[in-house]
Coordinates of C-alpha atoms in Angstrom, one line a residue:
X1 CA 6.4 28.0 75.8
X2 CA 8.8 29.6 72.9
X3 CA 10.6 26.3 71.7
X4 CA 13.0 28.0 70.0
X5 CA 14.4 29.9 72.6
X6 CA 17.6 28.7 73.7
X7 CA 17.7 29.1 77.1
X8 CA 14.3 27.0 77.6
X9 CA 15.7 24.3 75.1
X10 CA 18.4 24.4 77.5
X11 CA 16.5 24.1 80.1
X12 CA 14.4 21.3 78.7
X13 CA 17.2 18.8 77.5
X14 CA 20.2 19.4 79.3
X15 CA 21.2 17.2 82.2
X16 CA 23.9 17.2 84.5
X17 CA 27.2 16.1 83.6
X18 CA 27.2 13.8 86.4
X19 CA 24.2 12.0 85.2
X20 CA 25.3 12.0 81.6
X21 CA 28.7 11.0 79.5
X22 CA 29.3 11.7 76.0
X23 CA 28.0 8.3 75.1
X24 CA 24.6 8.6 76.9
X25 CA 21.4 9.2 74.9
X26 CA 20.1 12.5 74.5
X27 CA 16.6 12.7 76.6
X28 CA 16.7 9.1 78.0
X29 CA 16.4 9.6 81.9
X30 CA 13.4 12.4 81.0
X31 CA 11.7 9.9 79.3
X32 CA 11.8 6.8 80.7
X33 CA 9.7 8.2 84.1
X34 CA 7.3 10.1 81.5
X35 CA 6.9 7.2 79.3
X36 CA 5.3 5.1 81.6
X37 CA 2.1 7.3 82.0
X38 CA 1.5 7.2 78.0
X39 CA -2.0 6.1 76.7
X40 CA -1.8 4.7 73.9
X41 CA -5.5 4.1 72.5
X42 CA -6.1 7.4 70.9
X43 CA -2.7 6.8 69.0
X44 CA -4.3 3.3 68.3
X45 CA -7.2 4.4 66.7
X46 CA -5.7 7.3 65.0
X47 CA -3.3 4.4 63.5
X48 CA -6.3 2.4 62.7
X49 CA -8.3 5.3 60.7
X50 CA -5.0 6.1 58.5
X51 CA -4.3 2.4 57.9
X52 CA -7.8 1.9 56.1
X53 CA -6.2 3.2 53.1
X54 CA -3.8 0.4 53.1
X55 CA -6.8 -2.3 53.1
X56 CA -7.9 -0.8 50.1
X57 CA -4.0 -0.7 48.5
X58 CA -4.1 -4.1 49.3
X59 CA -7.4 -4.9 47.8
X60 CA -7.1 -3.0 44.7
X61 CA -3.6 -3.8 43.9
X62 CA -4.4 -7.6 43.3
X63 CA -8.3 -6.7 41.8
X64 CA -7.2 -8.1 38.6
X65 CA -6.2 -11.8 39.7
X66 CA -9.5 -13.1 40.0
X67 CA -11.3 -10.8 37.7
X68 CA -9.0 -11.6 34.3
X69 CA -9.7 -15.3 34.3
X70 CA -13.3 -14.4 34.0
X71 CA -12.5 -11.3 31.8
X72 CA -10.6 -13.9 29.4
X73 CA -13.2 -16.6 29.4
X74 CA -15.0 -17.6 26.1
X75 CA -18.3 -16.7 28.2
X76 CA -17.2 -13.3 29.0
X77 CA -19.1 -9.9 27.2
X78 CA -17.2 -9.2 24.0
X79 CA -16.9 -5.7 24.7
X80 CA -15.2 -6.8 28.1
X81 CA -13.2 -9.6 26.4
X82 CA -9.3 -9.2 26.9
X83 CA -6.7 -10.6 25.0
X84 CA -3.0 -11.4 26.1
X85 CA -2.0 -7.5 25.7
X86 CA -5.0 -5.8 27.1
X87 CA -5.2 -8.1 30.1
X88 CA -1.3 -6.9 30.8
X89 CA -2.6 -3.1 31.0
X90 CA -5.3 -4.3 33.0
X91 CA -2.8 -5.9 35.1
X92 CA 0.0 -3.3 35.2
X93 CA -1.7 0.3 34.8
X94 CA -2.6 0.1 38.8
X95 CA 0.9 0.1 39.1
X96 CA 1.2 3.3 36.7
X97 CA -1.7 4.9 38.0
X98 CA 0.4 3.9 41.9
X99 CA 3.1 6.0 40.2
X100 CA 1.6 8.7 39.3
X101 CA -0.3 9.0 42.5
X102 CA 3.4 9.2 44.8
X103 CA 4.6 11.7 42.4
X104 CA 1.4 14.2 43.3
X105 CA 1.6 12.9 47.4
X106 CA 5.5 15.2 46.7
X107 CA 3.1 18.1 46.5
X108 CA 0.0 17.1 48.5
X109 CA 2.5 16.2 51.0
X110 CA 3.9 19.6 52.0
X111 CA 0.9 21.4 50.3
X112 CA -2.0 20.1 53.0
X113 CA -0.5 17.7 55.2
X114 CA 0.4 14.1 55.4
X115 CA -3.4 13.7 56.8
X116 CA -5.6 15.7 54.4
X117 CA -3.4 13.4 51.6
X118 CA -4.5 9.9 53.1
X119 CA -8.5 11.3 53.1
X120 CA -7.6 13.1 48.9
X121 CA -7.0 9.4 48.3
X122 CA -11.0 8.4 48.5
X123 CA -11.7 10.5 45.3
X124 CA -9.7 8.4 42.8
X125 CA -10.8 5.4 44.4
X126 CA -14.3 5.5 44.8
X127 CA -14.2 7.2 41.4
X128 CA -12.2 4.1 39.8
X129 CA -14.5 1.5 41.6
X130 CA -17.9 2.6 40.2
X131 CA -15.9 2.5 36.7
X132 CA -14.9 -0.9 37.1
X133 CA -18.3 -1.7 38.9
X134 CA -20.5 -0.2 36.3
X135 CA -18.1 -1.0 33.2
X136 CA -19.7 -1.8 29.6
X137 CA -16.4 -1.2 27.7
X138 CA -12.9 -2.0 28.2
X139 CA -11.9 1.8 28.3
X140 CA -13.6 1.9 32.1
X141 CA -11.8 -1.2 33.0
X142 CA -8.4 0.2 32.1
X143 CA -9.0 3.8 33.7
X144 CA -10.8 2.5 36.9
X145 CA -7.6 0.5 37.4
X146 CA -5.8 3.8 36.9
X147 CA -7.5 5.9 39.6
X148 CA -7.9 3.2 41.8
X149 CA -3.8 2.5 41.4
X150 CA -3.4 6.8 41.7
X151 CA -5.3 6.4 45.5
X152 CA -3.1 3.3 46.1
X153 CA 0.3 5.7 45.2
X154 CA -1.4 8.7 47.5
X155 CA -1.7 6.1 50.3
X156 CA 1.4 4.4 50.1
X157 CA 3.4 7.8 50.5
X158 CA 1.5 9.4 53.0
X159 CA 0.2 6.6 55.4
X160 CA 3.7 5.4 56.3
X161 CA 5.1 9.1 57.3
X162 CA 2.1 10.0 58.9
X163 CA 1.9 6.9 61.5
X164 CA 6.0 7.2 62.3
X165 CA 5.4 11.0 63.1
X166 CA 2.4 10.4 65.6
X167 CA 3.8 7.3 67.0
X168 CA 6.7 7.1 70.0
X169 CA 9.7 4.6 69.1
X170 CA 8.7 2.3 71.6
X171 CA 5.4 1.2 69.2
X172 CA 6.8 2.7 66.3
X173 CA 7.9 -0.6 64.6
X174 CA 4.4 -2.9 65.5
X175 CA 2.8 0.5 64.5
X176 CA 4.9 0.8 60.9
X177 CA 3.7 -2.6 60.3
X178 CA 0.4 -1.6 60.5
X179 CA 0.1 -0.3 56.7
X180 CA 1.5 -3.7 55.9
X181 CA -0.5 -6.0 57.6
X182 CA -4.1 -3.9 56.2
X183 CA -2.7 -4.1 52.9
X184 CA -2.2 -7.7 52.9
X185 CA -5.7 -8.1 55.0
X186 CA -7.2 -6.4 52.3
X187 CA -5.5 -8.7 49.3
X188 CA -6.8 -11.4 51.3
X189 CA -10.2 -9.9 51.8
X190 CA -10.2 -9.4 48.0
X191 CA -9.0 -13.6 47.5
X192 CA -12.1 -14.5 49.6
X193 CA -14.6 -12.8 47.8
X194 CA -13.4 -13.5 44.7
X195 CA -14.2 -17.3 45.4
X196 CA -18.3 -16.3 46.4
X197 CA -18.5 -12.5 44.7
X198 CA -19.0 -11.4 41.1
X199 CA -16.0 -9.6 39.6
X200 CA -18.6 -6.6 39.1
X201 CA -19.9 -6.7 43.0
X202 CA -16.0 -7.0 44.1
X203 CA -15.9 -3.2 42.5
X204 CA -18.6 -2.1 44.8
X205 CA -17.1 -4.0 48.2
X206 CA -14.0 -2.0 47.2
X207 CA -15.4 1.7 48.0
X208 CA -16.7 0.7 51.5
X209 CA -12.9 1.2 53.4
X210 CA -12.3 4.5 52.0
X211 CA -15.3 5.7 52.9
X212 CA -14.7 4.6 56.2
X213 CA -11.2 5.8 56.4
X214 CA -12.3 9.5 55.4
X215 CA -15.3 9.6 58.3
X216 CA -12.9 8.5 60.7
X217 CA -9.9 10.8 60.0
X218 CA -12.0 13.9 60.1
X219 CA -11.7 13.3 64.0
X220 CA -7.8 12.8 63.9
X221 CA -5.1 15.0 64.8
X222 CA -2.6 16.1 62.6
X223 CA 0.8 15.2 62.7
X224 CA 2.5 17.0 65.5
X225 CA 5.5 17.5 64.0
X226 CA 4.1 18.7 60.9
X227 CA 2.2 21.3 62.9
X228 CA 5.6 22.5 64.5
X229 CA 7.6 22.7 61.5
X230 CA 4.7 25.4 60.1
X231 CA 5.2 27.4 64.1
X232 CA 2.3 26.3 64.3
X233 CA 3.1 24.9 68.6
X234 CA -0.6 25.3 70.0
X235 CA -2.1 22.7 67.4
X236 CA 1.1 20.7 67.8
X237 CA 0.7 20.5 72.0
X238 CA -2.9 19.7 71.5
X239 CA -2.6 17.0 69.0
X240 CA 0.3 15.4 71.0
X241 CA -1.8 15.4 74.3
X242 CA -4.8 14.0 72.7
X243 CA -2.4 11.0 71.0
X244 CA -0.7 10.3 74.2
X245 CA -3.1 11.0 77.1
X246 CA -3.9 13.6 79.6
X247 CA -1.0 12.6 81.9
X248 CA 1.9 12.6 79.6
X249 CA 4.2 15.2 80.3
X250 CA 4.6 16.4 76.2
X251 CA 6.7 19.1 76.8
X252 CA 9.8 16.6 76.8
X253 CA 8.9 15.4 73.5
X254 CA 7.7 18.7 72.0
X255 CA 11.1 20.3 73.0
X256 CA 13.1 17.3 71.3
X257 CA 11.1 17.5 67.5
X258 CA 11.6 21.5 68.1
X259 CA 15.0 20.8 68.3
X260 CA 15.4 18.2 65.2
X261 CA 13.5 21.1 63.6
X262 CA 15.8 23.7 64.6
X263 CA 18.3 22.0 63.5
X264 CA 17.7 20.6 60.0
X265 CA 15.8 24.2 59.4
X266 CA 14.7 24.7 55.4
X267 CA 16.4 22.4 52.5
X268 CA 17.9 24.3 49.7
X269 CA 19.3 22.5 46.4
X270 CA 22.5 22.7 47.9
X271 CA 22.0 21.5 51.1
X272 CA 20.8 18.1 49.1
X273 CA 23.9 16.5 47.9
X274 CA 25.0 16.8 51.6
X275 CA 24.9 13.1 53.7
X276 CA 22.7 14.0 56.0
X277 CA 20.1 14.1 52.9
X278 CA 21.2 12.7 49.9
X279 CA 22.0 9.1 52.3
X280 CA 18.6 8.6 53.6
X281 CA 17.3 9.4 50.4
X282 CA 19.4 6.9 48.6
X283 CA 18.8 4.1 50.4
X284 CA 14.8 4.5 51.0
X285 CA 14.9 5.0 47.1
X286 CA 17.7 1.9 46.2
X287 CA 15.0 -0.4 49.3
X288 CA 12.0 0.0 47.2
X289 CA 13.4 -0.3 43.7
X290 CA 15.0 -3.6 45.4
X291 CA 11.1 -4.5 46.9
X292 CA 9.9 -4.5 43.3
X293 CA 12.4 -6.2 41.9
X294 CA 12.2 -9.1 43.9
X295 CA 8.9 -9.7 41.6
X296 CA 6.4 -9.3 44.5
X297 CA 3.7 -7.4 42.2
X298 CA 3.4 -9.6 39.4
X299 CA 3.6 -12.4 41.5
X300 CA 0.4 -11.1 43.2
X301 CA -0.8 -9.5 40.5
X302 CA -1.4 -12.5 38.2
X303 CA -1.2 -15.2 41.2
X304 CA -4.1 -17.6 39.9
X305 CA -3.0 -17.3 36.3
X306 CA 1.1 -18.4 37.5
X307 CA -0.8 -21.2 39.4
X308 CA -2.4 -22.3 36.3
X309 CA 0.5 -22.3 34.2
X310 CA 2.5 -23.7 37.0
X311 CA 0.2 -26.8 36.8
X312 CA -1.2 -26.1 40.3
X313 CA -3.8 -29.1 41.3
X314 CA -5.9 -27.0 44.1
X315 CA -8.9 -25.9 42.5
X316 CA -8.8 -22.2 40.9
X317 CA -9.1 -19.5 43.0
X318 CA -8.4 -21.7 46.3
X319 CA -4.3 -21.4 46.1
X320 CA -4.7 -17.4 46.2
X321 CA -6.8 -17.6 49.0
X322 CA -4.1 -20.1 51.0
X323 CA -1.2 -17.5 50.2
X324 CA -3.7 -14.5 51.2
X325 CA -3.5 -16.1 54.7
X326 CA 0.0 -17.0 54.8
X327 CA 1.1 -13.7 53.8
X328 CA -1.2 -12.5 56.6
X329 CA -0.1 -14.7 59.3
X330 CA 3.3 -14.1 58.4
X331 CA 3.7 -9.7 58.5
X332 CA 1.6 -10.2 61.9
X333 CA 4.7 -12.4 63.1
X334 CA 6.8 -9.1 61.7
X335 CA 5.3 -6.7 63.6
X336 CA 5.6 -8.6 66.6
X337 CA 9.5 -9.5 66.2
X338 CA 9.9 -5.8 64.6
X339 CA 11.1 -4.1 67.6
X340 CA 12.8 -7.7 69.3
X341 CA 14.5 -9.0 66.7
X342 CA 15.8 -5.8 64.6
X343 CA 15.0 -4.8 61.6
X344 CA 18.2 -5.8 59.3
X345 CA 18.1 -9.6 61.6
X346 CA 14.6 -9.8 59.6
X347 CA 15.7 -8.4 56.0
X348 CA 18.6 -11.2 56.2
X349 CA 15.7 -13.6 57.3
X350 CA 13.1 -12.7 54.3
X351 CA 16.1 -12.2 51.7
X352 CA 17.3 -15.6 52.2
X353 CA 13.7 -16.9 52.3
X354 CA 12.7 -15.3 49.1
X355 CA 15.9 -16.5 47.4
X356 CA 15.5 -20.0 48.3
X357 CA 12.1 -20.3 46.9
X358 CA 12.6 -18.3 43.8
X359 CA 15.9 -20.7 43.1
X360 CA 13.2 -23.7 43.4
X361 CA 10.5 -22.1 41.6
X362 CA 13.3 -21.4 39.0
X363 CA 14.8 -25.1 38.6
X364 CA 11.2 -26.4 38.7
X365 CA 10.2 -23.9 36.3
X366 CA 12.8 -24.2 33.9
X367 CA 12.5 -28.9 34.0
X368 CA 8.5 -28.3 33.2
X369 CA 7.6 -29.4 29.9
X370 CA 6.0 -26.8 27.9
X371 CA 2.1 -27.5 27.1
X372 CA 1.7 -29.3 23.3
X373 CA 0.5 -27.4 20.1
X374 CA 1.5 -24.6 18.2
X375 CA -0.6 -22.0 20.4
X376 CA 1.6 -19.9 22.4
X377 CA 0.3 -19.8 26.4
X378 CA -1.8 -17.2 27.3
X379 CA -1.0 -16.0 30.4
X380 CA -4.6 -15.0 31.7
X381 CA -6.4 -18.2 30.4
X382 CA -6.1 -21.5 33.1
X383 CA -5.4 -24.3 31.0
X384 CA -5.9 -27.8 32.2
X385 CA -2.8 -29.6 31.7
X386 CA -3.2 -31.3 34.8
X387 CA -5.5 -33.5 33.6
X388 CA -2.9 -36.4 34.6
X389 CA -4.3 -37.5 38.1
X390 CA -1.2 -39.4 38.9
X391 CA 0.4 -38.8 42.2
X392 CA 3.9 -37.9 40.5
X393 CA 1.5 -34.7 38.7
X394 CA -0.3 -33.9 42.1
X395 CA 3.1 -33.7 44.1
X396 CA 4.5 -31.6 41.4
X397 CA 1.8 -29.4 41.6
X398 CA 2.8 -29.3 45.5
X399 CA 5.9 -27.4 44.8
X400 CA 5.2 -24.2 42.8
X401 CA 2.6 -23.7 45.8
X402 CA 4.8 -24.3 48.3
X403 CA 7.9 -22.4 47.1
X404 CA 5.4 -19.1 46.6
X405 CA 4.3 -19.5 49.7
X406 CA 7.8 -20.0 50.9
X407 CA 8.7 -16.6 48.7
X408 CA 5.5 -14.6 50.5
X409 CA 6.0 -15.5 53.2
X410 CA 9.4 -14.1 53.6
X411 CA 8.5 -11.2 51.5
X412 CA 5.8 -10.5 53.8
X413 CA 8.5 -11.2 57.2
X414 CA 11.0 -8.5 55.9
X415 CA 11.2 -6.7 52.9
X416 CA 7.5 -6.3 52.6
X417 CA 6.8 -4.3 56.2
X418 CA 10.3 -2.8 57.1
X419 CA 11.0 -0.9 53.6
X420 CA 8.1 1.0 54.3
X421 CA 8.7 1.4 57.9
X422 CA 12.5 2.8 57.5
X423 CA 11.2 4.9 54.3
X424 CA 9.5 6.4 56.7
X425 CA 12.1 6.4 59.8
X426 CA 15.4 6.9 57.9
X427 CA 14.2 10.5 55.9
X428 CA 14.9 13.6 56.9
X429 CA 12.1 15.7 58.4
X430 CA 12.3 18.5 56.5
X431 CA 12.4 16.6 53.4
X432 CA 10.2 13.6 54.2
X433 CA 7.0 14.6 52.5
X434 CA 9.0 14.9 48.7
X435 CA 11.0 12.3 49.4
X436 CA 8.6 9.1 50.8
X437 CA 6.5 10.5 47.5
X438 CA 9.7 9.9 45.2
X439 CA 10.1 6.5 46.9
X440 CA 6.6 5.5 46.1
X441 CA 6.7 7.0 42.3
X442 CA 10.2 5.3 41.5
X443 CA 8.9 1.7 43.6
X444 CA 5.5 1.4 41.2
X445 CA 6.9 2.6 37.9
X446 CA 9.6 -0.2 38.7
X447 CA 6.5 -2.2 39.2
X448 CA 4.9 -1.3 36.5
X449 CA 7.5 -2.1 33.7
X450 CA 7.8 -5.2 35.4
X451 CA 4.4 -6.1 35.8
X452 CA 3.8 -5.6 32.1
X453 CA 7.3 -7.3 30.7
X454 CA 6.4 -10.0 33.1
X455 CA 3.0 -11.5 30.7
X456 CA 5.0 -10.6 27.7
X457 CA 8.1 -13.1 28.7
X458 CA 6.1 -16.1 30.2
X459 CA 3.9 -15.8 27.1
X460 CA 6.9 -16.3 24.9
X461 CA 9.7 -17.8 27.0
X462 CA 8.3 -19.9 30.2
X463 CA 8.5 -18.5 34.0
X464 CA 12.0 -19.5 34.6
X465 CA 13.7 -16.8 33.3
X466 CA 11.5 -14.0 35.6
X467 CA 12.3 -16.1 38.7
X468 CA 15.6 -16.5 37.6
X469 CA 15.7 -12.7 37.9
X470 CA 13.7 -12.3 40.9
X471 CA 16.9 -15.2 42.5
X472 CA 19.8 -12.6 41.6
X473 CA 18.1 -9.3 43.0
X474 CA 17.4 -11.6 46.2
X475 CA 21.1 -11.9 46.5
X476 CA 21.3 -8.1 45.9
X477 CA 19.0 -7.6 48.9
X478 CA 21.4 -9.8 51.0
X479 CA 24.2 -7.3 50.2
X480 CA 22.7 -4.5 50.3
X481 CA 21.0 -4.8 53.7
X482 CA 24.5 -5.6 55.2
X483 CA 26.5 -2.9 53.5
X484 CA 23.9 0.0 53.6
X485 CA 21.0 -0.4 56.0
X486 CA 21.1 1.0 59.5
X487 CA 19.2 -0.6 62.5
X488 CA 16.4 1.5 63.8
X489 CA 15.1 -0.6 66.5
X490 CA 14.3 1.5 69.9
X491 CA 16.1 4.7 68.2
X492 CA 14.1 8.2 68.4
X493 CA 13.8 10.1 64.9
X494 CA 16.1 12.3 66.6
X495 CA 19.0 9.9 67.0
X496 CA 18.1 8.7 63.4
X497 CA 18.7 12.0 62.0
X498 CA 21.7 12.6 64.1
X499 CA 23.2 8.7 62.6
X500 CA 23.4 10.6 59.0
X501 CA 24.4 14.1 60.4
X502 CA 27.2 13.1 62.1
X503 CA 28.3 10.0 60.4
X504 CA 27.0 6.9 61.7
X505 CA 26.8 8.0 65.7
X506 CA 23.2 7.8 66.6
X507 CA 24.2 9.2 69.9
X508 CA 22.8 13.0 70.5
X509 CA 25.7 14.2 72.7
X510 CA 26.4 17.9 74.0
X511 CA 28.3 19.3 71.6
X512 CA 25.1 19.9 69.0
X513 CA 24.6 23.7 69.0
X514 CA 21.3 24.3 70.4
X515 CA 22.6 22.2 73.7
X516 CA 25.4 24.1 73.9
X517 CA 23.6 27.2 73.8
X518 CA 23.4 29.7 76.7

């Protein structure tokens, strides 16, 4: 079949006037009778074998929250001893290296393929995780954390895009909260062992998922529409059959990316400060500057040392394992309400969540007496100030727990999952492998100037005026979901392209040229 021929594009998505008004859906009688005979397993554990990379995201990105208290302790080896300013790069360089590692998935992206990116990403981490395994100075501490942070950026720019352009949009928002729900499996995973594992043997745990992500993805397809855009349609039919079973009738779908294809053709300059790019573009970019913001990484990042300072009375180590879960059990509740509730009904819900509890963990913050002596606080060391075993000090301690769990959870409901999944919905084909890696660069160097200012100001000034922060961009969230966000739910990528194309009309009506064609 020659899918760009007009007359069998013609033949493939027009339908009778009779059965179709301007305000009817491009495709949707066609597909509702082939959708039913879709088998979705392959797609399932294609989606499984990407997602792997996320578990490790999620296990290196908070590696450094049980591992500094132990780094900082006076029973630690002085050549691996870290002071207030060295355990902030050990903290924020992931989120550098996470930088750097979206700006090369721009390139890798386009250059070999959103797959052949997600399986690059093993190098840099399996490299950084014998570094930090088999570390006897600080300098392999430090650039472990790099490359293990440049696998995390690779991952988090190419797993997202890859799993929207295999999936169909009636799994594709449990499926986009797939890379979510690893990551935050794998934080947890990395919480648990931290309780029973040395920090060193934690380094070694860490290389197992990417190994196991590369041997599986050798036996995955590549993403179909990928494969088109190069005219490359033989590949594309056969990985779309294998994805969705012997007795779906591709050609529907096939004929329908040819078409977004055909349409958006090649991106010049120019063509960039037009809506239909420069919009999507925009607000995937403005959604994960405002993810960071919210404080998310530092919060993780340095979760036991907060609970220390934060006078915490659960023993150490316990109260990251508790939000581990709860951030767990609450993106699994995401995925399910994803494509149910909407996506912007659940970005309201986990802005307002987030801005409650940072608001508490501000006022509470702010009315808790600084520790005596002339010693400044050091972040990274738990200090025992609540020695008082009155109830008044243990219910106290209640709160800061609480109100993060509050905040993590509703991170973890909406702005957690869904900026990923619309980064990855809302950009425009031809443009989608530079773009999600300009998402992910701009997200973790936000992070990472965060992550660092953020040990810097609680050492001198007290956690109030972070959450304090973290309160205002909540209400920026708020805003910006209602004034910019679209809803995606149950839309093709099609109809999402056609929303900024034509001006906020999702509908794919006959007056787009290659319909009209003869």
């Amino acid at each position: 079949m020659n899918s760009t021929d007009p007359e069998t594009t013609d033949v493939l998505i027009r339908t009778p006037a009779a059965d179709m008004d301007e305000e009817t859906p491009l495709l949707k009688r066609r597909l509702t009778s082939s959708e039913s005979k879709i088998n979705n397993s392959k797609l399932f554990l294609a989606v499984f074998a990407a997602v792997l990379g996320n578990f490790n995201f999620g296990y290196s990105l908070v590696y450094s929250s049980p591992v500094l208290p132990k780094l900082q302790s006076p029973d630690a080896n002085p050549r691996l001893r870290m002071d207030t300013n060295q355990a902030a790069w050990f903290g924020s360089i992931y989120t550098l290296g996470a930088a750097a590692g979206g700006l090369g998935a721009m390139l890798l992206n386009d250059m070999i393929g959103r797959k052949l990116s997600i399986m690059m990403s093993a190098v840099p981490s399996t490299i950084g995780y014998m570094l930090m395994g088999g570390a006897v100075d600080l300098w392999m501490l430090h650039l472990g954390r790099f490359l293990t942070g440049i696998a995390g950026g690779m991952t988090a720019a190419s797993i997202p895009v890859y799993i929207s352009e295999i999936s169909h949009k009636a799994v594709r928002g449990a499926l986009g909260s797939c890379p979510q729900i690893t990551a935050v499996f794998g934080a947890l995973a990395l919480y648990s062992l931290g309780l029973v594992v040395p920090w060193r043997w934690l380094a070694v745990a860490g290389e197992v998922p990417a190994v196991l992500m590369v041997l599986l993805l050798v036996f995955m397809p590549r993403s179909p529409r990928r494969l088109l855009s190069q005219g490359r349609v033989q590949q594309a039919e056969k990985a779309l059959r294998w994805l969705r079973g012997k007795h779906y009738d591709i050609n529907i779908e096939l004929s329908a990316i040819q078409h977004s294809i055909n349409t958006q053709g090649k991106a010049s300059w120019s063509q960039l400060v037009t809506p239909v790019y420069y919009k999507p573009i925009i607000i995937s970019v403005v959604m994960r500057f405002l993810q960071q913001m919210t404080g998310i990484t530092p919060i993780l990042v340095y979760l036991e040392p907060i609970f220390s300072k934060s006078k915490v009375s659960l023993k150490s180590g316990y109260e990251a394992a508790i939000v581990g879960a709860v951030r767990l059990f609450s993106v699994a509740i995401a995925a399910f309400l994803m494509d149910k509730a909407g996506r912007k009904a659940l970005l309201y819900t986990s802005s307002m969540l987030m801005f409650l509890s940072t608001l508490t963990l501000t006022i509470v913050s702010h009315t808790t007496a600084c520790p005596p002596g002339p010693v400044p606080y050091n972040l990274t060391v738990s200090l025992d100030y609540s020695s008082h075993s009155d109830t008044g000090a243990t219910a106290a301690g209640l709160i800061p727990l609480i109100s993060t769990i509050v905040f993590i959870f509703g991170y973890a409901m909406g702005w957690g999952p869904i900026t990923w999944l619309l980064m990855s919905e809302v950009l425009p084909l031809v443009a989608r492998g530079v773009a999600s890696g300009l998402c992910v660069a701009v997200s973790w160097f936000t992070a990472f100037m965060l992550t660092h200012a953020f040990t810097h100001m609680v050492d001198r000034i007290g956690l109030w005026v972070p959450y304090l922060c973290f309160t205002v961009v909540c209400v920026l969230c708020l805003l910006f979901n209602a004034v910019c966000i679209p809803e995606t739910r149950g839309r093709s990528l099609e109809e999402i392209e056609n929303y900024f194309r034509t001006g906020r009309t999702f509908t794919i009506n006959r007056s787009l040229p290659t319909v009209e064609s003869s």
